[in-house]
Coordinates of C-alpha atoms in Angstrom, one line a residue:
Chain A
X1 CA 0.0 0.0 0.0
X2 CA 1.6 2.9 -0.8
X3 CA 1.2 6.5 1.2
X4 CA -1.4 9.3 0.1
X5 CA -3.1 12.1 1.7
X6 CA -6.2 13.9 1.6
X7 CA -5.9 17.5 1.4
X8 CA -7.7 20.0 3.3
X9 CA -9.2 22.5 1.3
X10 CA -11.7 24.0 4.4
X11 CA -11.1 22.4 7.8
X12 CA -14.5 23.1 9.2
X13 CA -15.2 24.4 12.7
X14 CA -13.3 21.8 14.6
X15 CA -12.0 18.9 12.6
X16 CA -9.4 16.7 14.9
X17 CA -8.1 13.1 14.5
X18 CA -8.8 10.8 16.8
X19 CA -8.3 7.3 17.8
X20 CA -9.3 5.5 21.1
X21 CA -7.4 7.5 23.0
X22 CA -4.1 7.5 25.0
X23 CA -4.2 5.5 27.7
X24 CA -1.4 4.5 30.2
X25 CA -0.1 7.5 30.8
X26 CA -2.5 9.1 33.2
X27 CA 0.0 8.7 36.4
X28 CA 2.1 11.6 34.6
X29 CA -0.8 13.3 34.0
X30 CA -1.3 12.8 30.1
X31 CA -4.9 13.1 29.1
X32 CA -6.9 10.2 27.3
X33 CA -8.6 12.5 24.6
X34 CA -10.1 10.2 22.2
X35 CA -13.5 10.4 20.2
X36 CA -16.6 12.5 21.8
X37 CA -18.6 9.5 20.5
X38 CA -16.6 6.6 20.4
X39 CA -19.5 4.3 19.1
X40 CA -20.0 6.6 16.0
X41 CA -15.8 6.6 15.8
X42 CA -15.7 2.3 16.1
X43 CA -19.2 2.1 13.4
X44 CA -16.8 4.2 10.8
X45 CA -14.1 2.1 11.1
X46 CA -16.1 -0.9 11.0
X47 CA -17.6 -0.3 7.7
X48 CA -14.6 0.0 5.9
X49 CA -13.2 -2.9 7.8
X50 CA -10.7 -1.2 9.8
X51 CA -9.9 -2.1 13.6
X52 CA -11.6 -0.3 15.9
X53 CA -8.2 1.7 17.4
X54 CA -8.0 3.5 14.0
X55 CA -7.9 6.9 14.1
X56 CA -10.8 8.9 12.3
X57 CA -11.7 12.4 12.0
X58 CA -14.1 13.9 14.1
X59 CA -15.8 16.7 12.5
X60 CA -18.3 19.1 14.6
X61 CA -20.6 21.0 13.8
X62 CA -19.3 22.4 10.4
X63 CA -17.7 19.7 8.5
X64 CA -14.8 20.0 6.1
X65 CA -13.7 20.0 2.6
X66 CA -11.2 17.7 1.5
X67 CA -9.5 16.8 -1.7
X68 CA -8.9 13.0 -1.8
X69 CA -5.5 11.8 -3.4
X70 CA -5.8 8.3 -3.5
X71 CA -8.5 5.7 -4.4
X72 CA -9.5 4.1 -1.2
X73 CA -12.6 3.4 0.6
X74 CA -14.5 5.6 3.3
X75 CA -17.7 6.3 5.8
X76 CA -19.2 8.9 8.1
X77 CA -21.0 7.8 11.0
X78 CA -22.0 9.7 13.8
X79 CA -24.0 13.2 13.2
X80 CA -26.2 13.6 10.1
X81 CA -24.5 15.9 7.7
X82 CA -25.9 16.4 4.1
X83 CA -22.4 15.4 2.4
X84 CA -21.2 14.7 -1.3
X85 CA -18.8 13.6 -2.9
X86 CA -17.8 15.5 -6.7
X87 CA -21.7 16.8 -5.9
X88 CA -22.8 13.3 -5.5
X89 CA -24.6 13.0 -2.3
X90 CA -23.1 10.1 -0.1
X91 CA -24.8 7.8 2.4
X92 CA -24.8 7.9 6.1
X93 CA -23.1 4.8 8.3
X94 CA -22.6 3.0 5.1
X95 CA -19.1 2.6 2.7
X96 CA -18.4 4.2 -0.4
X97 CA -15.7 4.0 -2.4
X98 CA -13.7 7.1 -3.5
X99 CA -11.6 7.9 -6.3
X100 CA -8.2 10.0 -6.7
X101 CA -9.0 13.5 -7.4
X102 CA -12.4 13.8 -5.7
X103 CA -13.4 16.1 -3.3
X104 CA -15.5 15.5 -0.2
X105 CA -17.9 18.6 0.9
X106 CA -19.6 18.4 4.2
X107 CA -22.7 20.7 3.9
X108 CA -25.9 20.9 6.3
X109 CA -25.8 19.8 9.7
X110 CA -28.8 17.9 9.7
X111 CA -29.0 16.3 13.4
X112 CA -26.3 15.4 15.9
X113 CA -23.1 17.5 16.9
X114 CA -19.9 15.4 16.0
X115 CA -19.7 12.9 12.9
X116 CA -16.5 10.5 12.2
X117 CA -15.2 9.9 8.8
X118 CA -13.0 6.8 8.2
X119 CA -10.4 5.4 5.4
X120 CA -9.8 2.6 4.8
X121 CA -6.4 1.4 6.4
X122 CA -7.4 4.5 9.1
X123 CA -5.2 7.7 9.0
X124 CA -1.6 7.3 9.3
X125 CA 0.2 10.0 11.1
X126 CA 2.7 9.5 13.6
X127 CA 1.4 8.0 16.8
X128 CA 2.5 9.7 20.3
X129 CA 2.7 7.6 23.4
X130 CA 1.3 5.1 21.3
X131 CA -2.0 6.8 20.0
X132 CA -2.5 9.4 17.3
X133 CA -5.5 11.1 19.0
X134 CA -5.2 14.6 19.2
X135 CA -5.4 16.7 22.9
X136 CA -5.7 19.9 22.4
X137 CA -4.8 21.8 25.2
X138 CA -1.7 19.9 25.4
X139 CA -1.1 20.4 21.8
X140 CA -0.1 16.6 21.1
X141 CA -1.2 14.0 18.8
X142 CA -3.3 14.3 15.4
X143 CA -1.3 16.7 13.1
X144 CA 1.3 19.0 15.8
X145 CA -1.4 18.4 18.2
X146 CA -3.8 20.8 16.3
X147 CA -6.9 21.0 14.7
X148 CA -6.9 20.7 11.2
X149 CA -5.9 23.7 9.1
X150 CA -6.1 24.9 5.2
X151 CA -3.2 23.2 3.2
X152 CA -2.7 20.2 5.9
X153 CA -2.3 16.6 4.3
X154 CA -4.0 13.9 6.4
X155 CA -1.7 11.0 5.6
X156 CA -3.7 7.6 4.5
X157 CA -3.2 4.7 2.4
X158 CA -3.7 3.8 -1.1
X159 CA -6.0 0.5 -1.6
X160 CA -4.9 -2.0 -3.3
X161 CA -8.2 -4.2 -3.5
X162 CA -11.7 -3.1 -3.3
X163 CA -14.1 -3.5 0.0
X164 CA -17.3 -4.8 -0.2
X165 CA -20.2 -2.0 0.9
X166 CA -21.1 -2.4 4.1
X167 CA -23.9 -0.4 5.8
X168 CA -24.3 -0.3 9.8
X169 CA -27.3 0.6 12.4
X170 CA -25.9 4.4 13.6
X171 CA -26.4 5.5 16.7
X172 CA -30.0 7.2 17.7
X173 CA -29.3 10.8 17.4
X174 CA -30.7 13.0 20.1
X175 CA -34.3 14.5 18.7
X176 CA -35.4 18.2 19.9
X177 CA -31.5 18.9 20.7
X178 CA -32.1 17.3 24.2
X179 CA -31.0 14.0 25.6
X180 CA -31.4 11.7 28.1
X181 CA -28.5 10.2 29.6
X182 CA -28.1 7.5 32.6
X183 CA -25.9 8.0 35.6
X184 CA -24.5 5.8 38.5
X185 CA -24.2 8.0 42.1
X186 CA -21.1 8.3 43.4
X187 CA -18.4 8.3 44.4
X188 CA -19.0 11.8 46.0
X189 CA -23.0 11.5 46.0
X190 CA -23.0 11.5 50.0
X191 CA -21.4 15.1 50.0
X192 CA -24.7 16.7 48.7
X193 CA -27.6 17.5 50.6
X194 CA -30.2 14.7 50.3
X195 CA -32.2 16.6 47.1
X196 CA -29.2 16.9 44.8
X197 CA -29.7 13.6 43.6
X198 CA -33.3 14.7 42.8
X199 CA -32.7 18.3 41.8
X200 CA -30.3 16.5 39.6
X201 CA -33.1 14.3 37.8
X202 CA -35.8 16.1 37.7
X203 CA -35.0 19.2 35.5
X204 CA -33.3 20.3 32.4
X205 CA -29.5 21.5 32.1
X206 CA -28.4 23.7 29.5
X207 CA -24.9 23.0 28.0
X208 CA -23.2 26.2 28.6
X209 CA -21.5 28.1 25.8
X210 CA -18.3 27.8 27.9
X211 CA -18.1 24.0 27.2
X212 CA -15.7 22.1 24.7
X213 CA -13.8 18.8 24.7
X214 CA -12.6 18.7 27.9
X215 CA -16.2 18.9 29.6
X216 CA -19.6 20.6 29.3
X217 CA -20.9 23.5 32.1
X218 CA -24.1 23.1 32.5
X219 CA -26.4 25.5 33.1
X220 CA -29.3 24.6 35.6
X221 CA -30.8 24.9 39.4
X222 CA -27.3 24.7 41.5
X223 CA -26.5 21.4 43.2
X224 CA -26.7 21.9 46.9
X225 CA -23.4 20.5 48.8
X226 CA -23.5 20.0 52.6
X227 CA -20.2 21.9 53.2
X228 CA -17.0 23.6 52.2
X229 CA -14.8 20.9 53.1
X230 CA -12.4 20.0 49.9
X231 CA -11.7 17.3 48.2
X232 CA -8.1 15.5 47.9
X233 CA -7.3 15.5 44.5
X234 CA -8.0 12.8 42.7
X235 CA -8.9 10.3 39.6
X236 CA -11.3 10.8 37.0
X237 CA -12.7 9.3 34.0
X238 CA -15.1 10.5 31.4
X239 CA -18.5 10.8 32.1
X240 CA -17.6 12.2 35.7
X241 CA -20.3 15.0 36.4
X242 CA -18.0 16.9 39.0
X243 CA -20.1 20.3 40.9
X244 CA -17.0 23.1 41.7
X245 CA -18.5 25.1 44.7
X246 CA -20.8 27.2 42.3
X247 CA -22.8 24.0 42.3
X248 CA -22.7 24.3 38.7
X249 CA -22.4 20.6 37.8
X250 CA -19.7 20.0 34.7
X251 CA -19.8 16.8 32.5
X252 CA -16.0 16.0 32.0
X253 CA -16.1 14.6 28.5
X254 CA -12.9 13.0 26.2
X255 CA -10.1 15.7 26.8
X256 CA -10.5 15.9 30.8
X257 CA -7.2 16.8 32.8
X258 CA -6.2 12.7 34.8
X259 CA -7.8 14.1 38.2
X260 CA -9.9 16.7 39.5
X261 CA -10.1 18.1 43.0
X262 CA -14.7 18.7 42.7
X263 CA -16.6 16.2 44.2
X264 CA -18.4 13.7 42.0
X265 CA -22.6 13.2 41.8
X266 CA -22.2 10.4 39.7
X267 CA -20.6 9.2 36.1
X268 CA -22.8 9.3 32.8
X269 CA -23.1 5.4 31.9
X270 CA -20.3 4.7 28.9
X271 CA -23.2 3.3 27.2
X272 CA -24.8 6.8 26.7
X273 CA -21.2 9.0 26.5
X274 CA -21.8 8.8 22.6
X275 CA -25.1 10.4 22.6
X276 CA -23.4 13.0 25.2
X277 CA -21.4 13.2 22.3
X278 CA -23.7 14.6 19.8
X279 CA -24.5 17.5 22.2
X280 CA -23.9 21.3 21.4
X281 CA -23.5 24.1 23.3
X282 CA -27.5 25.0 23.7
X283 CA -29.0 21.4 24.0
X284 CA -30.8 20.3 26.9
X285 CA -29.7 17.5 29.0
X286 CA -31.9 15.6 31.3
X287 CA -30.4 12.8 33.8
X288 CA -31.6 9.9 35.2
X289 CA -30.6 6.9 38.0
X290 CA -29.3 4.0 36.7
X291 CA -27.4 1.1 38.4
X292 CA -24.2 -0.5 37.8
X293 CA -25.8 -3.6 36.4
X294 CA -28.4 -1.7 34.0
X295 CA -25.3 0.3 32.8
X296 CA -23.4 -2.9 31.8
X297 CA -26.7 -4.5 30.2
X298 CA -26.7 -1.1 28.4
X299 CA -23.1 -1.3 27.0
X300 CA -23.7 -5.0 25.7
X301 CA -27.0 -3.8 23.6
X302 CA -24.7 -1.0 21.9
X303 CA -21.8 -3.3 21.6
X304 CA -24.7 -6.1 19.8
X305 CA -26.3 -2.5 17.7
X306 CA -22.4 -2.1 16.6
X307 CA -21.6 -5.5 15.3
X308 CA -25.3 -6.1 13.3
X309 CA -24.2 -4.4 10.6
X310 CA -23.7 -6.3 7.0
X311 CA -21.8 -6.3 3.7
X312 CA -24.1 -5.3 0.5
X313 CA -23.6 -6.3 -2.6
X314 CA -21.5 -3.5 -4.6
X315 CA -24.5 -0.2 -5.9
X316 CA -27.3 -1.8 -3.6
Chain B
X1 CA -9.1 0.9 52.6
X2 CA -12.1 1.5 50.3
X3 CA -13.2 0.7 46.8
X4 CA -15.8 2.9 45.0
X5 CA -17.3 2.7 42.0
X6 CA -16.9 5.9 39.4
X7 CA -19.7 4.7 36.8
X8 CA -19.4 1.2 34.8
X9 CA -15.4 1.7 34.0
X10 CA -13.4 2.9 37.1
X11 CA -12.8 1.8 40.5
X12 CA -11.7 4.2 42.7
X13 CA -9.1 2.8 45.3
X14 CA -9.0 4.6 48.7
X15 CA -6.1 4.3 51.3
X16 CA -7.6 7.7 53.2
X17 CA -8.4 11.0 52.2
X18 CA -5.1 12.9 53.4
X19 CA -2.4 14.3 52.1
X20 CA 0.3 12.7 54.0
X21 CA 3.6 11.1 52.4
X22 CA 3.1 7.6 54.1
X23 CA -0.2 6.9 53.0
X24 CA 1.1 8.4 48.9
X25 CA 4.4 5.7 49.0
X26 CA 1.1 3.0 49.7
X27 CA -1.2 4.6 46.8
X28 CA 2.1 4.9 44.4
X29 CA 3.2 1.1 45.0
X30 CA -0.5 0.2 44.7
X31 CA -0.7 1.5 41.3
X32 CA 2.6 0.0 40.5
X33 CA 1.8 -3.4 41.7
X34 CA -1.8 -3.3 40.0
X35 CA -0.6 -2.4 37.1
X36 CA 1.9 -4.9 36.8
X37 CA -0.9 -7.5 37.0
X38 CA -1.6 -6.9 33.5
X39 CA -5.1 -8.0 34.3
X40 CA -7.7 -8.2 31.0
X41 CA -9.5 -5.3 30.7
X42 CA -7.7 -2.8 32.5
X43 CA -6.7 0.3 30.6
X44 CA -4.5 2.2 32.8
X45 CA -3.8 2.6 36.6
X46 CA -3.0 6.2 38.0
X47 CA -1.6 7.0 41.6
X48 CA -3.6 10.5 43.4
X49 CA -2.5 11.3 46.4
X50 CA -4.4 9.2 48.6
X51 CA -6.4 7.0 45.9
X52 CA -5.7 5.0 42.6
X53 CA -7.8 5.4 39.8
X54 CA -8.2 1.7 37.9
X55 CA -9.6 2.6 34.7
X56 CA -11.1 -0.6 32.6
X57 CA -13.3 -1.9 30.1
X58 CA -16.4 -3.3 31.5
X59 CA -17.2 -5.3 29.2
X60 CA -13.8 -6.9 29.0
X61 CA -13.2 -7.0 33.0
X62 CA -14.1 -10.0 35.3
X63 CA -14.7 -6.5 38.0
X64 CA -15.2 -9.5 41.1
X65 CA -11.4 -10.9 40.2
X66 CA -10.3 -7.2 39.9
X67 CA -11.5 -6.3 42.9
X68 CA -10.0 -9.1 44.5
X69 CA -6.9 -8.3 43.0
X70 CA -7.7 -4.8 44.6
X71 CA -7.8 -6.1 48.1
X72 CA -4.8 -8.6 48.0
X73 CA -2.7 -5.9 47.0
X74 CA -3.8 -3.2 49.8
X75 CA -3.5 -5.7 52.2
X76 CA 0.2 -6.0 51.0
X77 CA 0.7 -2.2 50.7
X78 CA -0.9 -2.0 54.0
X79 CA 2.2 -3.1 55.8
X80 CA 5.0 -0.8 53.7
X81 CA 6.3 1.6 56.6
X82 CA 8.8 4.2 55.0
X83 CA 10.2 4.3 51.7
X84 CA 14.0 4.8 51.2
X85 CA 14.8 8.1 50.6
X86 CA 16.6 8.6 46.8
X87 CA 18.6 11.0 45.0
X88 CA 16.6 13.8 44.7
X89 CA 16.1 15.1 41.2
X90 CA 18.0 18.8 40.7
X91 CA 15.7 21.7 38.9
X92 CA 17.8 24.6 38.3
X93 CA 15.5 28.1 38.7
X94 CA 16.0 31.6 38.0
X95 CA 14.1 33.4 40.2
X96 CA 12.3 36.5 40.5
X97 CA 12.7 39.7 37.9
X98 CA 10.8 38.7 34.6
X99 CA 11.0 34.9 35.6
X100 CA 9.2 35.0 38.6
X101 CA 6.9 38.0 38.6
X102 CA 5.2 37.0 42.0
X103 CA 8.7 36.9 44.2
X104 CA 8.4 40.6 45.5
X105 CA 4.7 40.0 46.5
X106 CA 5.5 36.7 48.1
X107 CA 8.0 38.2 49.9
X108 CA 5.9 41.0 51.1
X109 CA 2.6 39.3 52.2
X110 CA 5.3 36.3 54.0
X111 CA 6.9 39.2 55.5
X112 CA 10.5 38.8 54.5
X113 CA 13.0 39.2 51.9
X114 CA 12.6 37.8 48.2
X115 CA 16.1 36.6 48.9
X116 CA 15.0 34.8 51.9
X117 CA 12.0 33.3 49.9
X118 CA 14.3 31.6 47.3
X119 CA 16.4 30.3 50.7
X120 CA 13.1 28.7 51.9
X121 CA 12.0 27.6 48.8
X122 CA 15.4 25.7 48.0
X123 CA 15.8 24.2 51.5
X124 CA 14.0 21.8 51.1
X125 CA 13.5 18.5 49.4
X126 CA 10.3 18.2 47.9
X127 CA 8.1 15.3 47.3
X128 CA 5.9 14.3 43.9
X129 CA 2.9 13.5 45.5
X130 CA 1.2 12.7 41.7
X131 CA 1.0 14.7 38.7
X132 CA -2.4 16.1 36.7
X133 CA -3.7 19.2 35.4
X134 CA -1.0 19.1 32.1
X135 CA 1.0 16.3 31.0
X136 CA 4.5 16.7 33.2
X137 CA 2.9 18.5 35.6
X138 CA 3.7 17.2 39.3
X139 CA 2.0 18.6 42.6
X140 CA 4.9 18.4 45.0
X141 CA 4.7 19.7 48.8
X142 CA 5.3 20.9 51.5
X143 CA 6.8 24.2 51.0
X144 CA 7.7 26.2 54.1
X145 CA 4.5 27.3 56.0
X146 CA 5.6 30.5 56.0
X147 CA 6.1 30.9 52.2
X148 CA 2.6 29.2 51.8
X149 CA 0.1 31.4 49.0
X150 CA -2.9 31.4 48.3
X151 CA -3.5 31.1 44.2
X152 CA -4.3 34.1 42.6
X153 CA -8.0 35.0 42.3
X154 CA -8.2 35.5 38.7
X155 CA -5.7 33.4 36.9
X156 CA -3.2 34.5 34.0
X157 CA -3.9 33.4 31.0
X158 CA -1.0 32.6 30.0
X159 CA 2.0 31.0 32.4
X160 CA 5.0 30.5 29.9
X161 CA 7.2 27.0 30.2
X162 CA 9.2 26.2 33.2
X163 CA 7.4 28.5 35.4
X164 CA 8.0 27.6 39.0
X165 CA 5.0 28.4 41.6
X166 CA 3.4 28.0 44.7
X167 CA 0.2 27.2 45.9
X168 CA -1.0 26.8 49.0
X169 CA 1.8 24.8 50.4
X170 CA 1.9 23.1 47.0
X171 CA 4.7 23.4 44.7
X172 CA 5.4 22.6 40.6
X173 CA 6.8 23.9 37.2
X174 CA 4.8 24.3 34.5
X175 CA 6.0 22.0 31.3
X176 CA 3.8 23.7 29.2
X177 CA 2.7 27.4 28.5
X178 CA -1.1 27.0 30.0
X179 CA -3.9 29.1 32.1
X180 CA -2.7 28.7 35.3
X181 CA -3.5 30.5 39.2
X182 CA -0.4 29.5 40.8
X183 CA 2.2 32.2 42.4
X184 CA 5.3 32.6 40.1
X185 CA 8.5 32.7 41.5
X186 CA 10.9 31.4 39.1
X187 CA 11.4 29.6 35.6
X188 CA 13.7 26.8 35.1
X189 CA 14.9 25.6 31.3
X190 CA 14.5 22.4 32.5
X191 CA 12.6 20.3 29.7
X192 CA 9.6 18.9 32.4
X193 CA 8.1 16.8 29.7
X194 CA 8.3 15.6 26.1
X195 CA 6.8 12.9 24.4
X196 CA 9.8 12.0 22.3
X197 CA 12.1 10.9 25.4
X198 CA 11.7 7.1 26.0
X199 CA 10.4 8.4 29.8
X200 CA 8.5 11.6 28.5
X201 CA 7.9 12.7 32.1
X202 CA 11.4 14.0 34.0
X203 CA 9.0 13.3 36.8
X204 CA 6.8 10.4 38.2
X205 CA 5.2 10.0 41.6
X206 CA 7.0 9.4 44.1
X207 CA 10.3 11.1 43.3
X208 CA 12.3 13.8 44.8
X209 CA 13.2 17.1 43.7
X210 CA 15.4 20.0 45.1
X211 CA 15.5 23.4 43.1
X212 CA 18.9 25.0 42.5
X213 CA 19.4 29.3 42.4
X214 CA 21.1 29.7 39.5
X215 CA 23.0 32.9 38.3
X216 CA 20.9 35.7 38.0
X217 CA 18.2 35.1 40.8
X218 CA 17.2 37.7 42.6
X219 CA 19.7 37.9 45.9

């Protein structure tokens, strides 16, 4: 297979590349990063047959145009964008095949925040502690740790034979730019008064305009602690919804610092981080109680949604 | 010792909820030794100061064998009394003037000389209690009480590399230019972190560092 690239004409608003993140380097403080919606990110790369690590582009909000180089084979999952392809309009969570010279135009945002577009082979820059996802406030990974920019070349590989068409079941985009997402208490849960569980399920949060990668503000009746006392320093994963003493709860989402000092309510379910995800500054968030167990039962149903995709026969 | 659960993918492992250099030797050989299980499904292990963080895939994860696991290794932990002291890691700083634009002030509200805040602040050997916030970036402690700072209410928004502060009676150096609150009292050319060394981190928990005046501090 020989080295190609495709060429960034426009960028978009926030194009980044991404793979599953950078994991095992969180006791020097390196960030995970990864996709916003890693089951969109995994679907991609599934339909052109990649492995699930491969890194992708997530595109937000307003995608990019790209100038492909190389014949290959590709597929955007995730948000619903009206894209095409030399004019030609090209299908959502299923393959298509590319030529040299073609360029790729994302145009409407139709539904959904962040969509993943995938080559075949997956994008090929040079990994950094052993992933290629890009963190930006640390300014590594991707291409110099940036998003992309006019004139960039995102390095991918030529095909040598052709993939069969394969379409996938995408994930069920939020409707009404609100969602609904499941949490488990804790750890911290016991530090509110005995309503902030219940002031925390019962209403609507706004996703502040101050919200980004590394988490979302959200904007909403404040959650009650019982005191001042502070919290040692310490681990977090994604998902964590952590209240600063504002009691303004934030949603720590794929580019989160390794540990945080703000007491936890509870952790978003993995199952439902993807359709966190597909969130925008503006859309309403509302939470509800959900145990360990149902969130494992959860993940298994996306993980059985994921694989019950199929191969096509080639223009059905 | 106490294991929580942080949503379906993370256990949260802890020892107590102090900051106290006994109890971070126990978290920091915790990590190590749970990491060295290799056990299927787990993702990464990272030290706090008092806790570990055990971050997994659930649905790869027998979570009743890795709690286990968990518990064995605590118990073991449990019984470490001191660790032996090591060469402490030398950070060379040039303090105060355009490097450390909080020395004067530091000096005024503790009451003394700037000279006698870069005494205090190099007498002593400090320890990496864990590292967050940027990659490279290690909370060490104690600084001298009386050197102690609050962070500053609004913070810059813009700390350059190799900026040395304090906060609290919390000390570190910036790897990376960044947002930051903390008091600036130095900058050292010292390379904190990059990704190309084979150990991309010139500091890990546990270690000790002493910072060295170097010509051109404030005297």
């Amino acid at each position: 297979m020989s080295l190609g690239a495709l060429e960034v004409i426009r960028p978009g608003l926030l194009t980044t590349i991404q793979d599953l993140g950078r994991y095992g380097h969180q006791a020097v403080g390196v960030p995970v990063a990864g996709p916003m919606d890693g089951f969109s990110h995994r679907l991609a790369n599934h339909l052109v047959g990649n492995d699930p690590a491969a890194a992708t582009l997530e595109i937000t909000m307003i995608g990019p145009e790209l100038l492909i180089e190389v014949d290959t084979t590709m597929a955007i999952a995730g948000a619903l964008f009206e894209a095409s392809c030399d004019g030609q309009a090209v299908p959502i969570d299923t393959s298509f095949a590319v030529q040299a010279g073609q360029r790729l135009k994302f145009g409407r945002l139709v539904q959904g925040a962040r969509a993943y577009l995938s080559v075949a082979g997956g994008i090929r820059t040079d990994g950094v502690l052993g992933s290629r996802a890009t963190h930006l406030v640390s300014g590594m990974g991707g291409l110099s740790g940036r998003a992309l920019m006019p004139g960039d070349r995102v390095p991918v590989l030529a095909q040598t034979a052709s993939r069969p068409v394969r379409k996938g079941v995408g994930l069920t985009l939020p409707t009404g730019r609100r969602a609904r997402l499941r949490v488990v208490p804790g750890p911290q849960d016991d530090w509110f008064q005995s309503g902030a569980l219940k002031a925390l399920v019962g209403v609507s949060f706004r996703i502040s305009p101050r919200s980004n990668r590394m988490g979302y503000r959200l904007e909403g009746p404040p959650l009650a602690r019982l005191d001042e006392r502070e919290l040692v320093s310490e681990p977090v994963g994604m998902g964590a919804i952590q209240v600063p003493t504002s009691g303004e709860p934030i949603l720590l989402m794929a580019d989160r610092q390794t540990a945080g000092g703000y007491p936890k309510i509870g952790y978003v379910i993995t199952a439902d981080l993807p359709l966190a995800g597909q969130l925008a500054p503006g859309d309403f968030i509302e939470f509800a109680v959900c145990s360990r167990q149902g969130a494992v039962a959860a993940l298994i149903a996306h993980e059985r949604q994921l694989l019950r995709s199929a191969d096509m026969k080639d223009g059905s | 010792m106490r294991i929580r659960e942080c949503g379906d993918s993370m256990l949260l492992v802890e020892l107590a909820s102090v900051i106290d250099p006994l109890v971070n030797t126990r978290a920091i050989a915790l990590a190590t030794r749970l990491r060295d299980r290799q056990a299927r499904g787990v993702r990464d292990v990272a030290p706090g100061y008092c806790t570990i963080g055990v971050h997994f895939d659930p649905l790869q994860t027998d979570l009743l064998a890795l709690e286990a696991a968990i518990a064995d290794e605590a118990a073991l932990v449990e019984t470490m009394v001191t660790e032996l002291s090591q060469a402490p890691i030398e950070i060379g700083v040039i303090y105060g003037g355009e490097a450390g634009p909080d020395l004067a002030a530091v000096a005024e509200r503790a009451g003394c000389t700037p000279a006698d805040v870069v005494e205090r602040h190099t007498a002593r050997t400090y320890r990496v209690y864990m590292l967050g916030f940027v990659p490279g970036f290690a909370y060490m402690g104690r600084v001298d009480a009386t050197i102690a700072m609050p962070r500053h209410r609004v913070p810059r928004e813009r700390v350059p590399a190799g900026s040395v502060g304090i906060a609290g009676e919390q000390t570190g150096v910036y790897p990376v230019a960044s947002p930051g609150g903390w008091q600036l009292i130095g900058r050292t050319s010292t390379v904190m972190f990059d990704p190309t060394r084979s150990q991309a981190s010139l500091l890990a928990p546990g270690d000790e560092v002493r910072f060295v005046p170097l010509a051109g501090s404030c005297r």
